[in-house]
Short mmCIF file of C-alpha atoms in Angstrom, two decimals:
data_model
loop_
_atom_site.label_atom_id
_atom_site.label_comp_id
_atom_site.label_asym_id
_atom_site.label_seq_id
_atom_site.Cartn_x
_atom_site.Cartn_y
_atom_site.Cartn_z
CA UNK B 1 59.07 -46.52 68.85
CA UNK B 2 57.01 -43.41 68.07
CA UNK B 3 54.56 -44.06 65.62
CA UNK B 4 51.69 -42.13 63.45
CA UNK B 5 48.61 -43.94 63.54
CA UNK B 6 45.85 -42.09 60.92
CA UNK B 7 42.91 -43.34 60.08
CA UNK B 8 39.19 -42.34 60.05
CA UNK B 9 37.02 -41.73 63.33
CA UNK B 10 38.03 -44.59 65.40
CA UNK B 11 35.23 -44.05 68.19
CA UNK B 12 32.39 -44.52 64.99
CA UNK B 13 30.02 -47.86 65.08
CA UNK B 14 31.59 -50.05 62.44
CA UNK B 15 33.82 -53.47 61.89
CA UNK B 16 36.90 -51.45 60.33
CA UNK B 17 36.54 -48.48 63.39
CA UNK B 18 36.53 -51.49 66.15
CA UNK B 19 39.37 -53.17 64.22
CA UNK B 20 41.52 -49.97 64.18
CA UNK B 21 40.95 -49.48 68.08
CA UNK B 22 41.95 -52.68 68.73
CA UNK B 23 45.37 -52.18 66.96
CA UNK B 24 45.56 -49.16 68.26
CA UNK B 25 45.56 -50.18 71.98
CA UNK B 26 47.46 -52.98 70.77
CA UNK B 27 50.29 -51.34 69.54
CA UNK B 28 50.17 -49.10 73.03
CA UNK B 29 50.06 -52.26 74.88
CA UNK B 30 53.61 -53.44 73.26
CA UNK B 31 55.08 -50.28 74.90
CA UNK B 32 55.06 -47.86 71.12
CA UNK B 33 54.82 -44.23 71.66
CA UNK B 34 51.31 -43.41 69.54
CA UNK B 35 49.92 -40.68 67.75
CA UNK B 36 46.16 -40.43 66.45
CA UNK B 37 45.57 -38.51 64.27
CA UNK B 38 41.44 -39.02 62.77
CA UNK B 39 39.73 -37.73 59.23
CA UNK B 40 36.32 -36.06 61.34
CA UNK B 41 33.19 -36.37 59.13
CA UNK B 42 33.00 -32.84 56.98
CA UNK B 43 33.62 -31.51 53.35
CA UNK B 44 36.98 -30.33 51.97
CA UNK B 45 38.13 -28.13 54.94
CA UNK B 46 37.79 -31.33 57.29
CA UNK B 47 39.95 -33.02 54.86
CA UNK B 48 42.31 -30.20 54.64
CA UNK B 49 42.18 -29.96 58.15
CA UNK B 50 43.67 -33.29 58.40
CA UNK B 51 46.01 -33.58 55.87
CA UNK B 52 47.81 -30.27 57.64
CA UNK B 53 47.89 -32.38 60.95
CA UNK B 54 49.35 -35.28 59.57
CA UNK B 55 52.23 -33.05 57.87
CA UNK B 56 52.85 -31.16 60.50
CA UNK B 57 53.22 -33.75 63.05
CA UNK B 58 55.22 -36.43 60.32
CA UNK B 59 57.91 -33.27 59.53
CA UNK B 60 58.11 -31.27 63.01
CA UNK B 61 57.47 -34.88 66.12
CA UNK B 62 59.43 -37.16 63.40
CA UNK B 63 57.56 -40.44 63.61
CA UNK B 64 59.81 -43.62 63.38
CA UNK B 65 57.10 -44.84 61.23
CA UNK B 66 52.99 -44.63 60.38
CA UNK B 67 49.90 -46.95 60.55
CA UNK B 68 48.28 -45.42 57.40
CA UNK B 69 45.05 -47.44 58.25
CA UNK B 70 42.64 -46.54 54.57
CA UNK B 71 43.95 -46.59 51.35
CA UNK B 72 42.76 -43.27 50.89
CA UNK B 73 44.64 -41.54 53.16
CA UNK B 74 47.89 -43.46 51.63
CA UNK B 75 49.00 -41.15 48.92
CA UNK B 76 49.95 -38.88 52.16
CA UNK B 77 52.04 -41.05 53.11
CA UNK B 78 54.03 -41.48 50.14
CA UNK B 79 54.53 -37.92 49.89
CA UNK B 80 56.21 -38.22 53.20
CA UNK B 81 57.93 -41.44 52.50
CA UNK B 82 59.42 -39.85 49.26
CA UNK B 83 60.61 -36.60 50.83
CA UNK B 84 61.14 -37.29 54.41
CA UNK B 85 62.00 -41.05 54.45
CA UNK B 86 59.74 -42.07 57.03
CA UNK B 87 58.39 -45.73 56.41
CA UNK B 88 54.86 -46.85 56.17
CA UNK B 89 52.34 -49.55 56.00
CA UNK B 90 48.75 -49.33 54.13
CA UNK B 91 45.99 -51.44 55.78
CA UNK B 92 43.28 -52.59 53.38
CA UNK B 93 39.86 -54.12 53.76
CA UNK B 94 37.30 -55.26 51.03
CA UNK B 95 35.63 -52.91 49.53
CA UNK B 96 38.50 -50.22 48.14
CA UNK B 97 40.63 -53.19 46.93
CA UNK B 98 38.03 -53.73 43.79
CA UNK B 99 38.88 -51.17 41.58
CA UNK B 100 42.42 -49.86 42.79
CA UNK B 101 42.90 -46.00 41.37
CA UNK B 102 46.31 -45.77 39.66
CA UNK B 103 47.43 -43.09 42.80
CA UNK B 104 46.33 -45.73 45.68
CA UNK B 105 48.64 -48.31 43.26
CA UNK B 106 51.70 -46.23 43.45
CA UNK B 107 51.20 -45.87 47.35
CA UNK B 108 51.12 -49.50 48.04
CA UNK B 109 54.11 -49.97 45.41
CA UNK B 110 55.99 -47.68 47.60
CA UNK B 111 54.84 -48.62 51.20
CA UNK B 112 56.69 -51.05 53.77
CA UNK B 113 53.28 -53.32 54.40
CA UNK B 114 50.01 -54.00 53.06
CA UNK B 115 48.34 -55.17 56.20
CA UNK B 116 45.24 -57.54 55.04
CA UNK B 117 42.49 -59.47 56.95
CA UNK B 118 41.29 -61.55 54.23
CA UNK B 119 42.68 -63.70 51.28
CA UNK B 120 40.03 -62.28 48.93
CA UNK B 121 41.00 -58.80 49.85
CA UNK B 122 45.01 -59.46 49.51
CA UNK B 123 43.82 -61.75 46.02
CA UNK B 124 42.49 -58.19 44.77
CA UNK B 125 45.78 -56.07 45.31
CA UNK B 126 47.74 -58.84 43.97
CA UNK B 127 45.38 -58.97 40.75
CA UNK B 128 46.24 -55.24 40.14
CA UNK B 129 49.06 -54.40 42.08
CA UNK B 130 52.69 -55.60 41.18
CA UNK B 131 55.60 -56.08 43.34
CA UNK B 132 53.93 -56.10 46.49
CA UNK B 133 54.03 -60.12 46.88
CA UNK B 134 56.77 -59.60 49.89
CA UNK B 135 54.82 -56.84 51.84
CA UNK B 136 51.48 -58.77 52.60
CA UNK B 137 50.92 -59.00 55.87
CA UNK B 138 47.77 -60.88 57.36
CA UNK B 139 46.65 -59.40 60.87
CA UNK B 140 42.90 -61.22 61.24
CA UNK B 141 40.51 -59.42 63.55
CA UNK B 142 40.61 -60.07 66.87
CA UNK B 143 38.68 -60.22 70.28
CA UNK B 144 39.23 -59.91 74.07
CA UNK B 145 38.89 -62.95 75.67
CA UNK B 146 38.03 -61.60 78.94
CA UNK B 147 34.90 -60.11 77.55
CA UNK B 148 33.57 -62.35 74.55
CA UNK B 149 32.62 -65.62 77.05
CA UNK B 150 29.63 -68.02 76.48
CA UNK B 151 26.71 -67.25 78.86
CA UNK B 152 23.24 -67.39 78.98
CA UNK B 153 20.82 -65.78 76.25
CA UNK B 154 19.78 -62.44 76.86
CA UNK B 155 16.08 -62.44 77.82
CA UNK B 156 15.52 -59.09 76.79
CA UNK B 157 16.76 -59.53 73.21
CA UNK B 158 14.73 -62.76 73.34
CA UNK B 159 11.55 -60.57 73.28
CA UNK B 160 13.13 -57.55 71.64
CA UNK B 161 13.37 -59.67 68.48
CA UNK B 162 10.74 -62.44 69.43
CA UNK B 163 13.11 -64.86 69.90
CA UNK B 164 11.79 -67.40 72.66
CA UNK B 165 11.72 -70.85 71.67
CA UNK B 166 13.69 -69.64 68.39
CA UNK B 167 16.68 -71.62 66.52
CA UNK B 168 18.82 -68.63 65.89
CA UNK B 169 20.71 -67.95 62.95
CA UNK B 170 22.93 -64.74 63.78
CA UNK B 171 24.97 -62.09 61.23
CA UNK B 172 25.98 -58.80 62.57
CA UNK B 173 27.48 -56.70 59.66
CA UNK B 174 27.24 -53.30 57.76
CA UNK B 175 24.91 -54.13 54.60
CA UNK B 176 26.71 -52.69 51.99
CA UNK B 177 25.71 -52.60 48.02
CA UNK B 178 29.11 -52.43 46.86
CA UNK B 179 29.99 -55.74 48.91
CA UNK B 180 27.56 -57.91 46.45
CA UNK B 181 27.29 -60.77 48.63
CA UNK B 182 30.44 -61.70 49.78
CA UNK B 183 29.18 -61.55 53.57
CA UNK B 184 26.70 -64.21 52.33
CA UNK B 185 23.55 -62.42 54.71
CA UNK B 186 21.31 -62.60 51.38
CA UNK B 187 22.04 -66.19 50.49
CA UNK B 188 20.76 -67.15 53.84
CA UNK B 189 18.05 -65.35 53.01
CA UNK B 190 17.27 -66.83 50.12
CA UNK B 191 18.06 -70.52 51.74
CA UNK B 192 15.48 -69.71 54.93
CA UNK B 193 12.40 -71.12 52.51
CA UNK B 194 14.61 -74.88 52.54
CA UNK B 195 15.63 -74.56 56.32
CA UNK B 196 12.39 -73.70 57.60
CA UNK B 197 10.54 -76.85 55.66
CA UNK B 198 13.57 -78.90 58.36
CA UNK B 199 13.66 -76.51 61.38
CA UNK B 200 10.16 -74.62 60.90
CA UNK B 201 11.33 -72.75 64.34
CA UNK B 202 14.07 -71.30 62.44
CA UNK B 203 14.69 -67.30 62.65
CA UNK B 204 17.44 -65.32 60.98
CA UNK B 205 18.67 -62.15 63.05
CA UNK B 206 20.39 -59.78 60.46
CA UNK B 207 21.75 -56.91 62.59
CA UNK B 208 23.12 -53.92 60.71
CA UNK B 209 22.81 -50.74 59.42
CA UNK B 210 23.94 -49.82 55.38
CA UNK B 211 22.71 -48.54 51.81
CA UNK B 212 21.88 -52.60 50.92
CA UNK B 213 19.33 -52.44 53.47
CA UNK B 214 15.84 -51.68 51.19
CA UNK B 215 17.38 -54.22 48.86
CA UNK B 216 16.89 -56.79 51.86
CA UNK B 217 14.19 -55.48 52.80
CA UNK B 218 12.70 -56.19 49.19
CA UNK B 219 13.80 -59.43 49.40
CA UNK B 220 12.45 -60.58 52.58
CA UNK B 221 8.99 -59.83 51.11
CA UNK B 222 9.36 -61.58 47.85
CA UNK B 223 9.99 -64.60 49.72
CA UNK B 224 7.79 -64.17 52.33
CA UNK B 225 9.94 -64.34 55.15
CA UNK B 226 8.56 -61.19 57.25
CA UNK B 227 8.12 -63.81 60.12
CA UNK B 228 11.38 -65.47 59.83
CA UNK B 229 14.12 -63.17 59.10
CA UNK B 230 14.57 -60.15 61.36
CA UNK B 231 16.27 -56.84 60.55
CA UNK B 232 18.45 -55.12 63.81
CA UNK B 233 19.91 -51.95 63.80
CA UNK B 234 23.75 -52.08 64.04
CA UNK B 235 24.40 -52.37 68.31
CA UNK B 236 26.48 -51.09 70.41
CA UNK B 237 30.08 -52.48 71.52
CA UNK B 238 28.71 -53.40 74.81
CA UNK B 239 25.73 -55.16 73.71
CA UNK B 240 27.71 -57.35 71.15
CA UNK B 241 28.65 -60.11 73.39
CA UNK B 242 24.78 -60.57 74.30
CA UNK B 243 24.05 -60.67 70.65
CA UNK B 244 26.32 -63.79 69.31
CA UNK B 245 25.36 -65.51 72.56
CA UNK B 246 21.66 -65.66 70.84
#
């Protein structure tokens, strides 16, 4: 099967990038011919720039099908749906499903799947979005099991961080304002003054980069908790298995 795979810069630090690599080499893996095609970082020529590439390749390789991976980039794909018949699913996240623009509604009207990772996310498109009830498909992140193992904590994040002799409490996520709190890092926050009167060894590791992060950092000092909770910058891929072994 040759397939279209579009989607943002895959090789960037982030949870949607690492999920779209994944399905990409996933999708290889089963044997599919596939085609990447990324939106680079840049104004309106870098978005021109892509849109040609995705147009040229959907009307002159003829793709059995495409892995429109943002809803932004989905209204492309209707276009070539509409006028070229080629098939294609939308995958959708968090953040974009909130407010759904009346264009990004007509694309997932007209798409083949709406590929979700969480209930909240598909609860949103549903909310807004009719007659898409039969296209929701839920493909949850995944890992390799080869790699992500339990081993022994890393003794140089232990003093990195100031760990030693620490009960850890771990989140590793991109701290975003639009998110509220629905990845729950500033409720732990705000529960570290109860925990620490049980478990006064207590530290909270919040790795992660993101506009929310002066809003934590605000936080942290009205409560006092510059000793106990601990801001990271987002790691690498190949440091994340020694981070949730903390």
């Amino acid at each position: 099967m040759k397939i279209l795979f579009i989607g943002s810069d895959i090789n960037q630090i982030g949870g949607i990038e690492k999920y779209n690599r994944i399905f990409l080499s996933s999708l290889r893996e089963q044997g599919s011919d596939v085609f990447l095609i990324e939106r680079r970082k840049g104004g309106f020529f870098s978005k021109l720039f892509f849109a040609i590439r995705v147009l040229f390749f959907a009307v002159f390789k003829n793709p059995d099908f495409i892995v429109c991976t943002h809803l932004h980039f989905s209204p492309l794909c209707y276009f070539l749906k509409k006028f070229f018949g080629i098939g294609f699913s939308i995958s959708v996240y968090g953040i974009e499903t909130v407010k759904i623009k009346e264009s990004f509604k007509k694309s997932l009207r007209f798409s083949d799947a709406v590929i979700y990772l969480f209930e909240a996310t598909a609860e949103n498109v549903l909310r807004q979005v009719k007659g898409v009830e039969n296209k929701l498909f839920k493909l949850p992140n995944s890992i390799d099991e080869n790699q992500f193992k339990i081993s022994e904590k890393s003794e140089d994040l232990l003093l990195h961080y100031g760990l030693t002799n620490s009960k850890i409490v771990l989140t590793i996520g991109r701290m975003s304002i639009l998110d509220g709190d629905n990845k729950g890092y500033k409720r732990v926050i705000k529960a570290m003054p109860e925990i620490l009167k049980s478990v006064p060894e207590a530290k909270y590791l919040l790795v992660g980069g993101g506009d929310d992060v002066l809003n934590v950092r605000e936080l942290i000092r009205e409560l006092n908790l510059e000793k106990s909770v601990i801001l990271g910058n987002p790691p690498k891929n190949e440091e994340l298995v020694n981070y949730y072994n903390l």
